[in-house]
Tab-separated table of C-alpha atoms in Angstrom:
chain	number	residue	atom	x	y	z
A	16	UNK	CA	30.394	-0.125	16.828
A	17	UNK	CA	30.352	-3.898	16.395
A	18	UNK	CA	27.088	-5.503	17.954
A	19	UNK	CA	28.641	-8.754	18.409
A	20	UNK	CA	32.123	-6.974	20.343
A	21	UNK	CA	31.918	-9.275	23.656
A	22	UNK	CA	32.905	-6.346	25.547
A	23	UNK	CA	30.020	-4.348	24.472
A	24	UNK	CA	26.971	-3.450	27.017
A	25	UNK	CA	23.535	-2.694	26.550
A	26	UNK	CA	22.788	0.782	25.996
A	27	UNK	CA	20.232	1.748	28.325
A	28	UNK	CA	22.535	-0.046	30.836
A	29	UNK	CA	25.836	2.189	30.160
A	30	UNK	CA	23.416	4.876	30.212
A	31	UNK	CA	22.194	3.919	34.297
A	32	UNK	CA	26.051	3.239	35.146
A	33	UNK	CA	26.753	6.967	34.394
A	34	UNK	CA	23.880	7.343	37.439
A	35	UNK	CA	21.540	9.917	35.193
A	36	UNK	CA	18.783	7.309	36.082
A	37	UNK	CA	17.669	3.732	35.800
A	38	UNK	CA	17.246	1.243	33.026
A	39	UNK	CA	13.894	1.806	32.654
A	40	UNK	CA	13.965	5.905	32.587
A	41	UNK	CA	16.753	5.213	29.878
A	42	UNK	CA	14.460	3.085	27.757
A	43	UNK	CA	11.993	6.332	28.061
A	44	UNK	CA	15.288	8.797	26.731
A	45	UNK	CA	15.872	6.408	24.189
A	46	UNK	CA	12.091	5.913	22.437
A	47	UNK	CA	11.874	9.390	22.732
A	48	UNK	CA	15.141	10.425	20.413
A	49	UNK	CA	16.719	11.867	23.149
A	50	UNK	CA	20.160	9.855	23.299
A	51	UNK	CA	22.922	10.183	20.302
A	52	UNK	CA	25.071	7.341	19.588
A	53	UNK	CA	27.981	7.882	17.692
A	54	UNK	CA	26.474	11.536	16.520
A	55	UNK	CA	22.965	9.241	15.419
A	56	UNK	CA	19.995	9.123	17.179
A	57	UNK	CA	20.020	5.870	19.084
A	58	UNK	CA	17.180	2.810	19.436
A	59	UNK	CA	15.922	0.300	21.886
A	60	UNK	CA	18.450	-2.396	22.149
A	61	UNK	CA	21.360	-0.762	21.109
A	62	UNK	CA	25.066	-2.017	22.575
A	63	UNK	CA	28.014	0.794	23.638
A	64	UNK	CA	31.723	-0.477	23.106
A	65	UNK	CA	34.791	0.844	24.423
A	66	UNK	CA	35.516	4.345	21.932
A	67	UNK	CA	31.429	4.953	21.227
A	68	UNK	CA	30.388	8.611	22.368
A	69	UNK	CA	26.864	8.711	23.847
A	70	UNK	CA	25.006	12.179	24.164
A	71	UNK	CA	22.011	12.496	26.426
A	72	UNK	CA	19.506	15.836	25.559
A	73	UNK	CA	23.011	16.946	24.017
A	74	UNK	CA	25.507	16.081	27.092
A	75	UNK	CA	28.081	13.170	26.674
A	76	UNK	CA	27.911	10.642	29.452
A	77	UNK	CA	31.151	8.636	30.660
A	78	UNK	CA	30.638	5.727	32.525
A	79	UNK	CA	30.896	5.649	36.093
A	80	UNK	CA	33.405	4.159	38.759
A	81	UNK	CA	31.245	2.058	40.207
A	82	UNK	CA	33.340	2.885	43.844
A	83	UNK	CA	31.647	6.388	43.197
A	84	UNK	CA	28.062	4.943	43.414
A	85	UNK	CA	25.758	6.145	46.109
A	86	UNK	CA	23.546	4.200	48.312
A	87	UNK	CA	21.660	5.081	51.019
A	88	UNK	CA	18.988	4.586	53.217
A	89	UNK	CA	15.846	7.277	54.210
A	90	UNK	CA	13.399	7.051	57.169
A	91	UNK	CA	10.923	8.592	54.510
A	92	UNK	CA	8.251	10.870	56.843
A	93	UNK	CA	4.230	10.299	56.110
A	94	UNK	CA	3.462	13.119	53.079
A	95	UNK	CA	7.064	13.100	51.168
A	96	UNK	CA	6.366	12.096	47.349
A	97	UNK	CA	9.097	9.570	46.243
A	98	UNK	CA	9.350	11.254	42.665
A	99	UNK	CA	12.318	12.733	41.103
A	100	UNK	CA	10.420	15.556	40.083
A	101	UNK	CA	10.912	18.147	41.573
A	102	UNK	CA	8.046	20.512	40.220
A	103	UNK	CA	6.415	17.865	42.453
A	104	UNK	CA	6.174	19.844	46.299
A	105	UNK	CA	7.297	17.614	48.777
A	106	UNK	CA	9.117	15.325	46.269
A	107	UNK	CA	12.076	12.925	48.001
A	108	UNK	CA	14.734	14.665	46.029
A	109	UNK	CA	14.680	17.800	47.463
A	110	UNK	CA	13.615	16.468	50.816
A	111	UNK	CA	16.959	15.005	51.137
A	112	UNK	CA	18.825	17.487	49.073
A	113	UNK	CA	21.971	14.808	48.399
A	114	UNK	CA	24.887	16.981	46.237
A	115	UNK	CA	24.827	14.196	43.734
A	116	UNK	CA	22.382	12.545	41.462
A	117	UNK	CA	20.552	9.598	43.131
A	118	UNK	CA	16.800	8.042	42.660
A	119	UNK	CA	14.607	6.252	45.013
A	120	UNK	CA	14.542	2.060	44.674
A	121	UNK	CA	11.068	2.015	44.589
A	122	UNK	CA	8.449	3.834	46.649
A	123	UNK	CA	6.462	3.960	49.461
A	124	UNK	CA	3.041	5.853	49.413
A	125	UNK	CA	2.495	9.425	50.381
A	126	UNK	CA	0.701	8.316	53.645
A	127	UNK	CA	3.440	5.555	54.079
A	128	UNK	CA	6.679	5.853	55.955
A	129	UNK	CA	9.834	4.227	57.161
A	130	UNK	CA	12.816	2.347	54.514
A	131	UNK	CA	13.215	3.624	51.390
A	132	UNK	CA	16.640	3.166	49.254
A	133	UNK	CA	18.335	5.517	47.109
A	134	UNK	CA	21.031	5.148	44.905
A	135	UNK	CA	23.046	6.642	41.622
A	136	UNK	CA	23.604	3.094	40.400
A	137	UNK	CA	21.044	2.359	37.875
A	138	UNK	CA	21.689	-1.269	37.663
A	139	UNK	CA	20.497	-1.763	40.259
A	140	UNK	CA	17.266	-0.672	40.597
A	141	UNK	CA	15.595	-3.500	38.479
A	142	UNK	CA	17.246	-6.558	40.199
A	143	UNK	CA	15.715	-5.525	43.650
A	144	UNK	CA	12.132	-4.120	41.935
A	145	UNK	CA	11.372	-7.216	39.573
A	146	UNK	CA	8.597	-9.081	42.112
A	147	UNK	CA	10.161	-12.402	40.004
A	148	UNK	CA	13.296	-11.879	42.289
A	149	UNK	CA	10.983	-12.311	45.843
A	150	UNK	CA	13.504	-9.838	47.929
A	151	UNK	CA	11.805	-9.675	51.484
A	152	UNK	CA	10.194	-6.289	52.590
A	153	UNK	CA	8.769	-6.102	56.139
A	154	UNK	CA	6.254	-3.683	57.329
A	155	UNK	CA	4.394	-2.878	60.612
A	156	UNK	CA	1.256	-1.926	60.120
A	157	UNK	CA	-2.211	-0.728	61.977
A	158	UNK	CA	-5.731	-0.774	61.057
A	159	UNK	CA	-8.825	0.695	62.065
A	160	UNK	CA	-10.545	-2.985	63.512
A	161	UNK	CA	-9.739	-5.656	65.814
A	162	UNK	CA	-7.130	-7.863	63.828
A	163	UNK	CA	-8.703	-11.753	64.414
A	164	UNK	CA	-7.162	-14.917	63.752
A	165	UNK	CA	-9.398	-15.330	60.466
A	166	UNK	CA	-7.573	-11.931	59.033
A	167	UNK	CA	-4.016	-13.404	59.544
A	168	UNK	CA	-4.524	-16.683	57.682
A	169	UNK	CA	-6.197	-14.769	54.786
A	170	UNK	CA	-3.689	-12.614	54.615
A	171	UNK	CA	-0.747	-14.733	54.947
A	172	UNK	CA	-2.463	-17.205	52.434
A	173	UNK	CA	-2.974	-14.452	49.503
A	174	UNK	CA	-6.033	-12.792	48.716
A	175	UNK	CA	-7.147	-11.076	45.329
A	176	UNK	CA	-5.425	-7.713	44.250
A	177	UNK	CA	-5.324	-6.151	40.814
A	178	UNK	CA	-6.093	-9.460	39.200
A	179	UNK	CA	-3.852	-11.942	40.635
A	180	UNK	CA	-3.554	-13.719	43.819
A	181	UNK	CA	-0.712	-12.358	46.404
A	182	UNK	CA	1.670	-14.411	47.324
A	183	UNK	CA	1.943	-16.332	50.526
A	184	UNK	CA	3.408	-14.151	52.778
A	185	UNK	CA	4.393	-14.376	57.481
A	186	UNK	CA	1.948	-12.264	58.923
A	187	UNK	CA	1.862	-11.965	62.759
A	188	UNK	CA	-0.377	-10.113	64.870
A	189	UNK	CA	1.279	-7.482	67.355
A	190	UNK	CA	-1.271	-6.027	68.844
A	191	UNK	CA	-5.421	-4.912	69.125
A	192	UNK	CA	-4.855	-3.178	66.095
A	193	UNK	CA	-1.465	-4.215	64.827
A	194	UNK	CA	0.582	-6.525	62.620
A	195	UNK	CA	3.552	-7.370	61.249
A	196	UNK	CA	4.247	-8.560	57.206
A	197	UNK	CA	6.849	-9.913	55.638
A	198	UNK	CA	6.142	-9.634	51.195
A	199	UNK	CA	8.247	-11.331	48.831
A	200	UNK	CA	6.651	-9.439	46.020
A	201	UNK	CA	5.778	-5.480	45.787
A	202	UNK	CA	2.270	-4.806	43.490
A	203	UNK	CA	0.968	-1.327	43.751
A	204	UNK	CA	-0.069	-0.226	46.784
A	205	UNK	CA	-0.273	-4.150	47.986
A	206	UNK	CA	-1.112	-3.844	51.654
A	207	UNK	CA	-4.061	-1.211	51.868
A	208	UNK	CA	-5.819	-3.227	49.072
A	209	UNK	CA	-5.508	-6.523	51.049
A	210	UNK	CA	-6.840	-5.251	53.972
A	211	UNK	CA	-9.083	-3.297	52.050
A	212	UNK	CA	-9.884	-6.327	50.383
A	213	UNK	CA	-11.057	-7.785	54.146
A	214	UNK	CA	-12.959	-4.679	55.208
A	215	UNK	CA	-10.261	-3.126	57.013
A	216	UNK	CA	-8.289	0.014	56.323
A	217	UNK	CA	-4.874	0.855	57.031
A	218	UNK	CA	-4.386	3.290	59.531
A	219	UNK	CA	-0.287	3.513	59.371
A	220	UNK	CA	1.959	1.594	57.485
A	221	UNK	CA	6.160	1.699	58.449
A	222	UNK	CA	8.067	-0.260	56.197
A	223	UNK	CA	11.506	-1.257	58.409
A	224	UNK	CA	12.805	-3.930	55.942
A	225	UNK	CA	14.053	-4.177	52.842
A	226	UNK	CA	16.156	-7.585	52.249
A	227	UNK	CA	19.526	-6.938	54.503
A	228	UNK	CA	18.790	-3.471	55.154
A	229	UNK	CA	17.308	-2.489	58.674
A	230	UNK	CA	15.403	1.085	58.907
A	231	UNK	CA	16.642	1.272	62.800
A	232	UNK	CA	18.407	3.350	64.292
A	233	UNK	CA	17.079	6.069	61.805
A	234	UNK	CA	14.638	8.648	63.235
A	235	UNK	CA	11.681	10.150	61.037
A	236	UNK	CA	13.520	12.146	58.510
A	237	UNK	CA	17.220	11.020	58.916
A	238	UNK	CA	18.943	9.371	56.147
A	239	UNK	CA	22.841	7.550	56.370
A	240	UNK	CA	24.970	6.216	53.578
A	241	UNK	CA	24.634	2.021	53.449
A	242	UNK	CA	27.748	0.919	54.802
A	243	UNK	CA	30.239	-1.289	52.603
A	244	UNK	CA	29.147	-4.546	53.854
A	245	UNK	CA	25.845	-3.925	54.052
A	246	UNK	CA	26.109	-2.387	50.060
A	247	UNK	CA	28.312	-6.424	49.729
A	248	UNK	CA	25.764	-8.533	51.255
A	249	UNK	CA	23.000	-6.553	49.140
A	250	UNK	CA	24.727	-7.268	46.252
A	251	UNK	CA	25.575	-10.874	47.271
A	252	UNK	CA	21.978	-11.344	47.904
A	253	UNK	CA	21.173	-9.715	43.912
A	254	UNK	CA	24.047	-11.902	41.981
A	255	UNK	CA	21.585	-14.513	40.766
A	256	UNK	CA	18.277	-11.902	40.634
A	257	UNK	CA	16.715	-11.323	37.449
A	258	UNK	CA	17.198	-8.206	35.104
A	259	UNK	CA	16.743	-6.530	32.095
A	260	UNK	CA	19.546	-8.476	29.073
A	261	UNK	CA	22.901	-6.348	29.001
């Protein structure tokens, strides 16, 4: 293999456009000595040309048509565990029980529902998850006080969570109890900790957004394949996104 063959990819990327997971689970196959290049055990920034055999825990991977990708959307019910492990009861994998090998985008909380992506394209995955690349997720969301005037601004304006200061973000009140948010970032569990942050606590969170992607008309449960120009205006709005280097 010649490192500086144009034509060449990134490793961990060929390995994602095969759809056996994401860039980031690759990295983990490759630190651990799990992927064979060329009959040697491969490293972290390796590059696959035309002719190169990879091997994954002993299987060769060829690279997929990337017509055959799957994406699709999930009206993810409060209590499934968006893991694709499935010793893990009540993981999203075998909620869904989709022939073929796909991954959530993501995840929402056990006590969360509402939009969640999946997809076998691995290349994905990054460009929408990277909070540098701002994609808009909206949420509806309760909580167990009065929501006042004072809680909006804070909110929208950022507040403190796991060391850094949110981003601005639209927050508008629906009701007593209810509100609407629009992020353009996604840090762990980023909604209960602002509120929690306030003195309130989330009493149900529905995520219905994620960029172009609506969760109606889905019921609790139901899943349906993204349609083709929904899957070309996602991609349209993820040509100039960040990601990990080829």
């Amino acid at each position: 293999m010649n490192p500086e063959n144009q034509n060449s990819v990134s490793l961990n990327k060929f390995i994602s456009e095969t759809g056996l997971c994401s860039r980031r689970e690759a990295d983990k196959l490759i630190a651990s000595g799990k992927v064979l290049l060329n009959g040697v055990v491969a490293q972290l920034g390796n590059r696959v040309s035309q002719g190169d055999e990879v091997r994954v825990l002993g299987k060769i991977l060829g690279k997929k048509d990337p017509t055959e990708w799957v994406y699709l959307a999930f009206n993810k019910p409060v209590g499934v565990i968006c893991t694709t492990d499935q010793m893990v009861k009540g993981n999203i994998i075998d909620y869904i029980q989709y022939p073929e090998r796909i991954f959530p985008i993501g995840r929402l909380d056990k006590p969360s529902e509402g939009l969640i992506l999946l997809t076998s394209d691995g290349d994905i995955v990054n460009k929408i998850l990277r909070a540098d690349n701002k994609h808009e997720k909206e949420y509806i969301v309760s909580v167990d006080k009065p929501i006042t005037r004072e809680f909006v601004h804070k909110m929208a304006n950022g507040l403190p969570v796991l060391g850094k200061k949110t981003l601005p973000c639209v927050v508008e009140k629906l009701g007593t109890h209810t509100f609407k948010i629009i992020l353009n970032q996604g840090l762990n569990r980023q909604i209960r900790r602002m509120c929690e942050y306030l003195d309130y606590n989330v009493t149900s969170l529905k995520r219905i957004r994620i960029m172009n992607i609506h969760l109606h008309p889905l019921k609790s449960g139901e899943w349906r394949l993204l349609q083709k120009r929904e899957i070309d205006q996602l991609k349209k709005h993820l040509k100039h996104s960040k990601k990990t280097i080829d």
